PDB file of N, CA and C in Angstrom:
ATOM      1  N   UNK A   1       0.862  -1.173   0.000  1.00 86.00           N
ATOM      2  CA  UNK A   1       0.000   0.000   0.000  1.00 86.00           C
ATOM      3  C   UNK A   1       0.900   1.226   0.000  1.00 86.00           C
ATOM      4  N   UNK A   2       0.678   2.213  -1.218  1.00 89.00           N
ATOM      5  CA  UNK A   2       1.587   3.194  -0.979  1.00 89.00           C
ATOM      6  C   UNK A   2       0.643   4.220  -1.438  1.00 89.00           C
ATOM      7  N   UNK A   3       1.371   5.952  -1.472  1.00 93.00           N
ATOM      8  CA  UNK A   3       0.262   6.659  -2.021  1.00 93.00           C
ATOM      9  C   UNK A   3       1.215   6.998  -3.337  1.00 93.00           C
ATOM     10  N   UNK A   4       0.995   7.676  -4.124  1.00 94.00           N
ATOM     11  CA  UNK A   4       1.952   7.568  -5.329  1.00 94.00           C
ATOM     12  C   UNK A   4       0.796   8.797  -6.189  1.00 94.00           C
ATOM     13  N   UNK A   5       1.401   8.975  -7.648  1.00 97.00           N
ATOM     14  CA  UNK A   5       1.616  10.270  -8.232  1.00 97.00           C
ATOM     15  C   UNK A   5       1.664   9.507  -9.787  1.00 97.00           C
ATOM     16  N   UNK A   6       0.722   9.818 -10.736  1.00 96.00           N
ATOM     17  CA  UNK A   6       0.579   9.003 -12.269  1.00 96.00           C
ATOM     18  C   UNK A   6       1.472   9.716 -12.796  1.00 96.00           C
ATOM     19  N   UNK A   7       2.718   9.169 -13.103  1.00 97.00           N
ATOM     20  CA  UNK A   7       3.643   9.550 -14.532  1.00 97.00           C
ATOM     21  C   UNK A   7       3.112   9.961 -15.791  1.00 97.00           C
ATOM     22  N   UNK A   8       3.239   8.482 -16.441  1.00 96.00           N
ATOM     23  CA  UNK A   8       2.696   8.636 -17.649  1.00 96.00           C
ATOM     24  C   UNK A   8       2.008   6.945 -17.567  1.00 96.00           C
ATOM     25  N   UNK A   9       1.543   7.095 -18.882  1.00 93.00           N
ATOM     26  CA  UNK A   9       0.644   5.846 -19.233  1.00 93.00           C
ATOM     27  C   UNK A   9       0.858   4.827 -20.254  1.00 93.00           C
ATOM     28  N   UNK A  10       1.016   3.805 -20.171  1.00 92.00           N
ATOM     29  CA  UNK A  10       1.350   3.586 -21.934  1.00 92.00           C
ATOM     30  C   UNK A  10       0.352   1.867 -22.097  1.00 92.00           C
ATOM     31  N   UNK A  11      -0.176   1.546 -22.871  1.00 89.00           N
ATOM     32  CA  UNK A  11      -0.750   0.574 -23.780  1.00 89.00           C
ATOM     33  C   UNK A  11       0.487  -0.534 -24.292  1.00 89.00           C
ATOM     34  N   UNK A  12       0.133  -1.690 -23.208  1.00 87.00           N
ATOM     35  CA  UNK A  12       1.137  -2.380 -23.996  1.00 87.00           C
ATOM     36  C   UNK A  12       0.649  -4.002 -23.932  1.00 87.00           C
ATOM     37  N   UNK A  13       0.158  -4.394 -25.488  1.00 85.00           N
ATOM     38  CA  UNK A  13      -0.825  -5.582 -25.478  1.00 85.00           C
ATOM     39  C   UNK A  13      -1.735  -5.626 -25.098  1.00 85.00           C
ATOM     40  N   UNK A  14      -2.189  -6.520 -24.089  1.00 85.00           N
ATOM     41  CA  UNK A  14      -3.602  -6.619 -23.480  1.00 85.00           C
ATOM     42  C   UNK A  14      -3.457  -5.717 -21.998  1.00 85.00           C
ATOM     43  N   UNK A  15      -2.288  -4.401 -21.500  1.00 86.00           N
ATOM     44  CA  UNK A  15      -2.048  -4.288 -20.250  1.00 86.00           C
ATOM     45  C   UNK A  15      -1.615  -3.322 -20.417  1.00 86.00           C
ATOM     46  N   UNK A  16      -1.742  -2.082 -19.465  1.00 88.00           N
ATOM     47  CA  UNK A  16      -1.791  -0.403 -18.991  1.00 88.00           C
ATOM     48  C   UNK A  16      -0.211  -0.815 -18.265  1.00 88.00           C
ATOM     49  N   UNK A  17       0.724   0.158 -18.877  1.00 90.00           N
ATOM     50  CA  UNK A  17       1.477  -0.068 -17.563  1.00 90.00           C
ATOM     51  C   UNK A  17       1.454   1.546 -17.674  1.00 90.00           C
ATOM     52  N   UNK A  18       1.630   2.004 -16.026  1.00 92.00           N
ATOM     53  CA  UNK A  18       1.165   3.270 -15.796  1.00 92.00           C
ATOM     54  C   UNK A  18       2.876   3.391 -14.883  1.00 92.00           C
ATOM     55  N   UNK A  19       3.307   4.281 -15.158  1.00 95.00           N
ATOM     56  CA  UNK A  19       4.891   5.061 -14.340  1.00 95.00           C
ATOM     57  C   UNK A  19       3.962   5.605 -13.122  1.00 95.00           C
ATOM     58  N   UNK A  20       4.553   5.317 -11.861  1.00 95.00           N
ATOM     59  CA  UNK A  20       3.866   6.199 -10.815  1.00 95.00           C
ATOM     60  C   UNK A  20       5.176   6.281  -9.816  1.00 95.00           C
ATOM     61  N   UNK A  21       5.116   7.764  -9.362  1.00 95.00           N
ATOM     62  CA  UNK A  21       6.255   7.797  -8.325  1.00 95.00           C
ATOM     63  C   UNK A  21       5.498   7.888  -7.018  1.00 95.00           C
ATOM     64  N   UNK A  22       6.375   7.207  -6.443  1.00 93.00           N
ATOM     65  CA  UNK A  22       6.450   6.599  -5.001  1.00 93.00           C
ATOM     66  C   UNK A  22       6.100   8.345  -3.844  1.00 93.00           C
ATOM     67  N   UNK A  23       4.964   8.008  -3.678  1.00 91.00           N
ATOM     68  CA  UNK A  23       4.987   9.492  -2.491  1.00 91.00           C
ATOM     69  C   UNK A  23       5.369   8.771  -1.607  1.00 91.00           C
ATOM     70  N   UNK A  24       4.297   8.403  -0.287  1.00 88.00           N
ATOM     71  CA  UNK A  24       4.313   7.817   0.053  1.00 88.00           C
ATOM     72  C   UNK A  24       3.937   6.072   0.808  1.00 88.00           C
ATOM     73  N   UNK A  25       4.887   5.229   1.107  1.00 86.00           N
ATOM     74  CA  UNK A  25       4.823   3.729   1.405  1.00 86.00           C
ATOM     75  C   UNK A  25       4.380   3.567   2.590  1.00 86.00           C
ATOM     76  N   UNK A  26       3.056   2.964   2.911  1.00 86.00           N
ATOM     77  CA  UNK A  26       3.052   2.367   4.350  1.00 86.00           C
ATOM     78  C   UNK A  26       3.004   1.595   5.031  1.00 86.00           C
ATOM     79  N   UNK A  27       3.070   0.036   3.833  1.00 75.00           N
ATOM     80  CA  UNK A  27       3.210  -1.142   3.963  1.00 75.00           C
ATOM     81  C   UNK A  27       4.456  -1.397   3.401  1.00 75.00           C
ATOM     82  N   UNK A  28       5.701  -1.771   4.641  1.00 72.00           N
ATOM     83  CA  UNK A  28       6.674  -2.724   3.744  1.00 72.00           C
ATOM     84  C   UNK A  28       6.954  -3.989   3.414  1.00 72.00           C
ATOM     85  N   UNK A  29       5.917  -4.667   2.601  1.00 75.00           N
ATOM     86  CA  UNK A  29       6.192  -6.791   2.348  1.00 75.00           C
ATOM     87  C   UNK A  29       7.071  -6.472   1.455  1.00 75.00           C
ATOM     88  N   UNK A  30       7.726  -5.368   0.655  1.00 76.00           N
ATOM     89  CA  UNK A  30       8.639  -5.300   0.144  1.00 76.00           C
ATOM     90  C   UNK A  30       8.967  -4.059  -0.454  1.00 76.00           C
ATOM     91  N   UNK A  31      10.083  -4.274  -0.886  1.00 81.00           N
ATOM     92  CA  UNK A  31      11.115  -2.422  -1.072  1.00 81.00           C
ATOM     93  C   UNK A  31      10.551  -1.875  -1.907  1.00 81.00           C
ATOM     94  N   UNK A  32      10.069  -0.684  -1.923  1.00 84.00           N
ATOM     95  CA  UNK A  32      10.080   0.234  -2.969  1.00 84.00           C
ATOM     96  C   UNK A  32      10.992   1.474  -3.622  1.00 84.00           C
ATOM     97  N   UNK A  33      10.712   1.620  -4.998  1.00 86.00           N
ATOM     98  CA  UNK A  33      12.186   2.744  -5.088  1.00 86.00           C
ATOM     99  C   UNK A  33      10.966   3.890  -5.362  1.00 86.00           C
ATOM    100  N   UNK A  34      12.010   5.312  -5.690  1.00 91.00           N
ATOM    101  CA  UNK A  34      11.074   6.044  -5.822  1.00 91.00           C
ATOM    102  C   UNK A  34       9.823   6.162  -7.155  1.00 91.00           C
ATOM    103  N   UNK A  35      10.467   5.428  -8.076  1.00 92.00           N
ATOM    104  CA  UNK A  35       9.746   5.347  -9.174  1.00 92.00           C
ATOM    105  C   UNK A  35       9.164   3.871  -9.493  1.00 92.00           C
ATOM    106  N   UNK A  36       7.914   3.379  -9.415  1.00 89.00           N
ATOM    107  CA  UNK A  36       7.457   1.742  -9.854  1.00 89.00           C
ATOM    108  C   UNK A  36       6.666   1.618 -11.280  1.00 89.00           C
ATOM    109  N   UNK A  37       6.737   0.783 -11.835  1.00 89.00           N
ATOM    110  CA  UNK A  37       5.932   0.860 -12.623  1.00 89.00           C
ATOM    111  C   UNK A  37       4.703  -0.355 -12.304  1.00 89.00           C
ATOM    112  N   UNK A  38       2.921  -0.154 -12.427  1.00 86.00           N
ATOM    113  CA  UNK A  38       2.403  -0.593 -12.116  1.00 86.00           C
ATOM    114  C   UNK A  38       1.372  -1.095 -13.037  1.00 86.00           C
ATOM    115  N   UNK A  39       1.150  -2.478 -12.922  1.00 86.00           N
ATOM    116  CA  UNK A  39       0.775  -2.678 -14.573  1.00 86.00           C
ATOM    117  C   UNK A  39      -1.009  -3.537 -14.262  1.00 86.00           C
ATOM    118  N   UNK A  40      -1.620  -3.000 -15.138  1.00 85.00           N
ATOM    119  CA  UNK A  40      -3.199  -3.469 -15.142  1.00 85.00           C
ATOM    120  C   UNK A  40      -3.762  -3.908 -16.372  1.00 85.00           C
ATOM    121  N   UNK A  41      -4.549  -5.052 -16.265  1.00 84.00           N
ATOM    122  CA  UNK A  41      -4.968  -5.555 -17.486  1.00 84.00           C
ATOM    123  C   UNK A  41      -5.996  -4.926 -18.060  1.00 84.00           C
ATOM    124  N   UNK A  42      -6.255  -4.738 -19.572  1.00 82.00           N
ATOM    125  CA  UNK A  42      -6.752  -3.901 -20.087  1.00 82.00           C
ATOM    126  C   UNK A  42      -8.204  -4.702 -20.107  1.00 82.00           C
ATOM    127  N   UNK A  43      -9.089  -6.090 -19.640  1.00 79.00           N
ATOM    128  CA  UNK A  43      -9.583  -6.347 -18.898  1.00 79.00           C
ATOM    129  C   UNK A  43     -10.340  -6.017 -17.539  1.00 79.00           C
ATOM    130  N   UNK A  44      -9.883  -5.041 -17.213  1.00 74.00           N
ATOM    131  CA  UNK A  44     -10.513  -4.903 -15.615  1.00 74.00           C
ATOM    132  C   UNK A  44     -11.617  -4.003 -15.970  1.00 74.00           C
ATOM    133  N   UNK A  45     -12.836  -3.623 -15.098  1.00 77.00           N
ATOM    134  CA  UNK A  45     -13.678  -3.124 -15.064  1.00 77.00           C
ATOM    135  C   UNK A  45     -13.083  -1.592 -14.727  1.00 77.00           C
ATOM    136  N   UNK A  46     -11.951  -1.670 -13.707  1.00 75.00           N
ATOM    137  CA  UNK A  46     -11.757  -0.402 -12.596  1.00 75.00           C
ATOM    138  C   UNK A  46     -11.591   0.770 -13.821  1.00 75.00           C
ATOM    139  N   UNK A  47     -11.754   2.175 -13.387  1.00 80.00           N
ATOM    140  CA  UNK A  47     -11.924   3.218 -14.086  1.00 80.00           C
ATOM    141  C   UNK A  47     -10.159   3.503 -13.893  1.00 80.00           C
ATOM    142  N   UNK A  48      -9.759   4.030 -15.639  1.00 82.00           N
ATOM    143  CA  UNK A  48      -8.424   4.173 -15.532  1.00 82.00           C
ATOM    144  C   UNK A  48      -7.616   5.170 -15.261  1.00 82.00           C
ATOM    145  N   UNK A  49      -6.586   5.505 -14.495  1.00 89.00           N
ATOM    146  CA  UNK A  49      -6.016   6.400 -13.434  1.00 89.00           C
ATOM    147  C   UNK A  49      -5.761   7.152 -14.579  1.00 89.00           C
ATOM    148  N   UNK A  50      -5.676   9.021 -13.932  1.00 93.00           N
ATOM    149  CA  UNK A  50      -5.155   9.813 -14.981  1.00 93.00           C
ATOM    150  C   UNK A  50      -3.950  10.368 -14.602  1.00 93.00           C
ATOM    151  N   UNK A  51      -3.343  10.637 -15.459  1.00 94.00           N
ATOM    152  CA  UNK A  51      -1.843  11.057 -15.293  1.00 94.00           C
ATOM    153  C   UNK A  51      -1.593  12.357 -14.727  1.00 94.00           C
ATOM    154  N   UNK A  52      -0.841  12.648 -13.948  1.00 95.00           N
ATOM    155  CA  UNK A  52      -0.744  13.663 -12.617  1.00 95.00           C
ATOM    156  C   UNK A  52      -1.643  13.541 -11.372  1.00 95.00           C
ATOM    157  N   UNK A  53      -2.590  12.276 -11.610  1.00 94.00           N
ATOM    158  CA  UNK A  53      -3.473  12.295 -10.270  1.00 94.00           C
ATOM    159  C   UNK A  53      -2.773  11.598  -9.451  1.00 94.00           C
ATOM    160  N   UNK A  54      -3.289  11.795  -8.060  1.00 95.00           N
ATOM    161  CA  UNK A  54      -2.382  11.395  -6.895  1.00 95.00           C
ATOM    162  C   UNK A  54      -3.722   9.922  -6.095  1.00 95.00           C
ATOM    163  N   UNK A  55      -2.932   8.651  -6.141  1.00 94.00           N
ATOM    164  CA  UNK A  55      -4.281   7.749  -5.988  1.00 94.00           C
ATOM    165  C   UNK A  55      -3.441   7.295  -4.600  1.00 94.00           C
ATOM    166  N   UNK A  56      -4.220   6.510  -3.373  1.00 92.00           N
ATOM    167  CA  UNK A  56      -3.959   5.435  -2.553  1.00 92.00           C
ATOM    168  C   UNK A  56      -3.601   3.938  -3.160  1.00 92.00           C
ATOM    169  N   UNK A  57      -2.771   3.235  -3.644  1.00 88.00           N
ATOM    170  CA  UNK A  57      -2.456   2.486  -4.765  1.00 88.00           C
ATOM    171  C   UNK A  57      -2.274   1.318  -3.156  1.00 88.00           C
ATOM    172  N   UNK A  58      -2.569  -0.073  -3.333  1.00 86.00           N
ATOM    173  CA  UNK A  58      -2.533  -1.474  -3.416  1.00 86.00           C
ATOM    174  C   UNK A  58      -2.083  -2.057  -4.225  1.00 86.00           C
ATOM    175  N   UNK A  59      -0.963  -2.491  -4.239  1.00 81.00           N
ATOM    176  CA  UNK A  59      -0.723  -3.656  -5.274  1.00 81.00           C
ATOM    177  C   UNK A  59      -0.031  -5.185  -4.683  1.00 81.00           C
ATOM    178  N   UNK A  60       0.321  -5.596  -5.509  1.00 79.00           N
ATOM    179  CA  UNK A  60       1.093  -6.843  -5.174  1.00 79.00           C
ATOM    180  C   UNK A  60       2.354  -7.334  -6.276  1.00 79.00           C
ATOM    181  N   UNK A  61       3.385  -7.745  -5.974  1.00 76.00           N
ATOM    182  CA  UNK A  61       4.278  -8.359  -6.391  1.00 76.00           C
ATOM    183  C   UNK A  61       4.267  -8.973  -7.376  1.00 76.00           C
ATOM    184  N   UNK A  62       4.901  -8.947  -8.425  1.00 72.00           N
ATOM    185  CA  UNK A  62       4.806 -10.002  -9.769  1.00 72.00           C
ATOM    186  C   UNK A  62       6.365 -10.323  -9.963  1.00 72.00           C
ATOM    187  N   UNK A  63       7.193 -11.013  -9.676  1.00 69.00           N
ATOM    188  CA  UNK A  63       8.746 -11.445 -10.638  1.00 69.00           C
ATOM    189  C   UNK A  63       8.472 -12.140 -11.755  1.00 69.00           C
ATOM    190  N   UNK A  64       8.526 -11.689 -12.950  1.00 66.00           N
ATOM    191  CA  UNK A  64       8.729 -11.918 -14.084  1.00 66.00           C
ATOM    192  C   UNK A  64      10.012 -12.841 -13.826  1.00 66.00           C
ATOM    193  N   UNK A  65      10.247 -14.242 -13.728  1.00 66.00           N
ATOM    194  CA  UNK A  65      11.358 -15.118 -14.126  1.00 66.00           C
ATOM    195  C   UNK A  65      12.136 -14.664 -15.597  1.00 66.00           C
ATOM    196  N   UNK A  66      11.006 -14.590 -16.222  1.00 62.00           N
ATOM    197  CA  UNK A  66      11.947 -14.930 -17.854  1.00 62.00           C
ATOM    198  C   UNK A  66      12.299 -13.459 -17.933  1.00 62.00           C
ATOM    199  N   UNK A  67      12.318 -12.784 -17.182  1.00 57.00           N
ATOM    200  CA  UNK A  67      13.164 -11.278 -17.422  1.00 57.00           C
ATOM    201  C   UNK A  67      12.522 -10.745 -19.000  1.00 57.00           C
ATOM    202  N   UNK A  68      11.908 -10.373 -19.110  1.00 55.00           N
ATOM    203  CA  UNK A  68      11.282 -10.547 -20.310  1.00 55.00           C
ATOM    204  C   UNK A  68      10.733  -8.818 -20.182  1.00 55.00           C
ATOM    205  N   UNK A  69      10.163  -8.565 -18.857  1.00 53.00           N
ATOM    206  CA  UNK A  69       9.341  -7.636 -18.470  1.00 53.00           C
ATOM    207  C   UNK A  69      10.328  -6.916 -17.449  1.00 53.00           C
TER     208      UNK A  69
END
């Protein structure tokens, strides 16, 4: 759970990955830097974040193995 700040946005395949910088973190299950990128399937119902808005962000962890991403 962090609060964070929309970069920019970009369309990539079936999935939003949105740049958001790190305001602030208040859950640590793991490190954050100041900049994450946070990625949503172009699938979801949720209404899509706009760029310069400031959201309460939840997410969770993904390691890409095949380094690919």
């Amino acid at each position: 759970v962090f609060q964070g700040r929309i970069l920019a946005r970009r369309f990539v395949g079936q999935e939003t990955r949105y740049e958001v910088e790190v305001q602030t973190p208040y859950r640590h299950r793991f490190p954050l830097v100041a900049r994450e990128y946070l990625w949503v399937p172009n699938t979801c119902g949720c209404p899509q974040l706009r760029e310069g808005g400031e959201y309460l962000l939840m997410a969770r962890r993904h390691v890409n193995y095949e380094r690919t991403l």
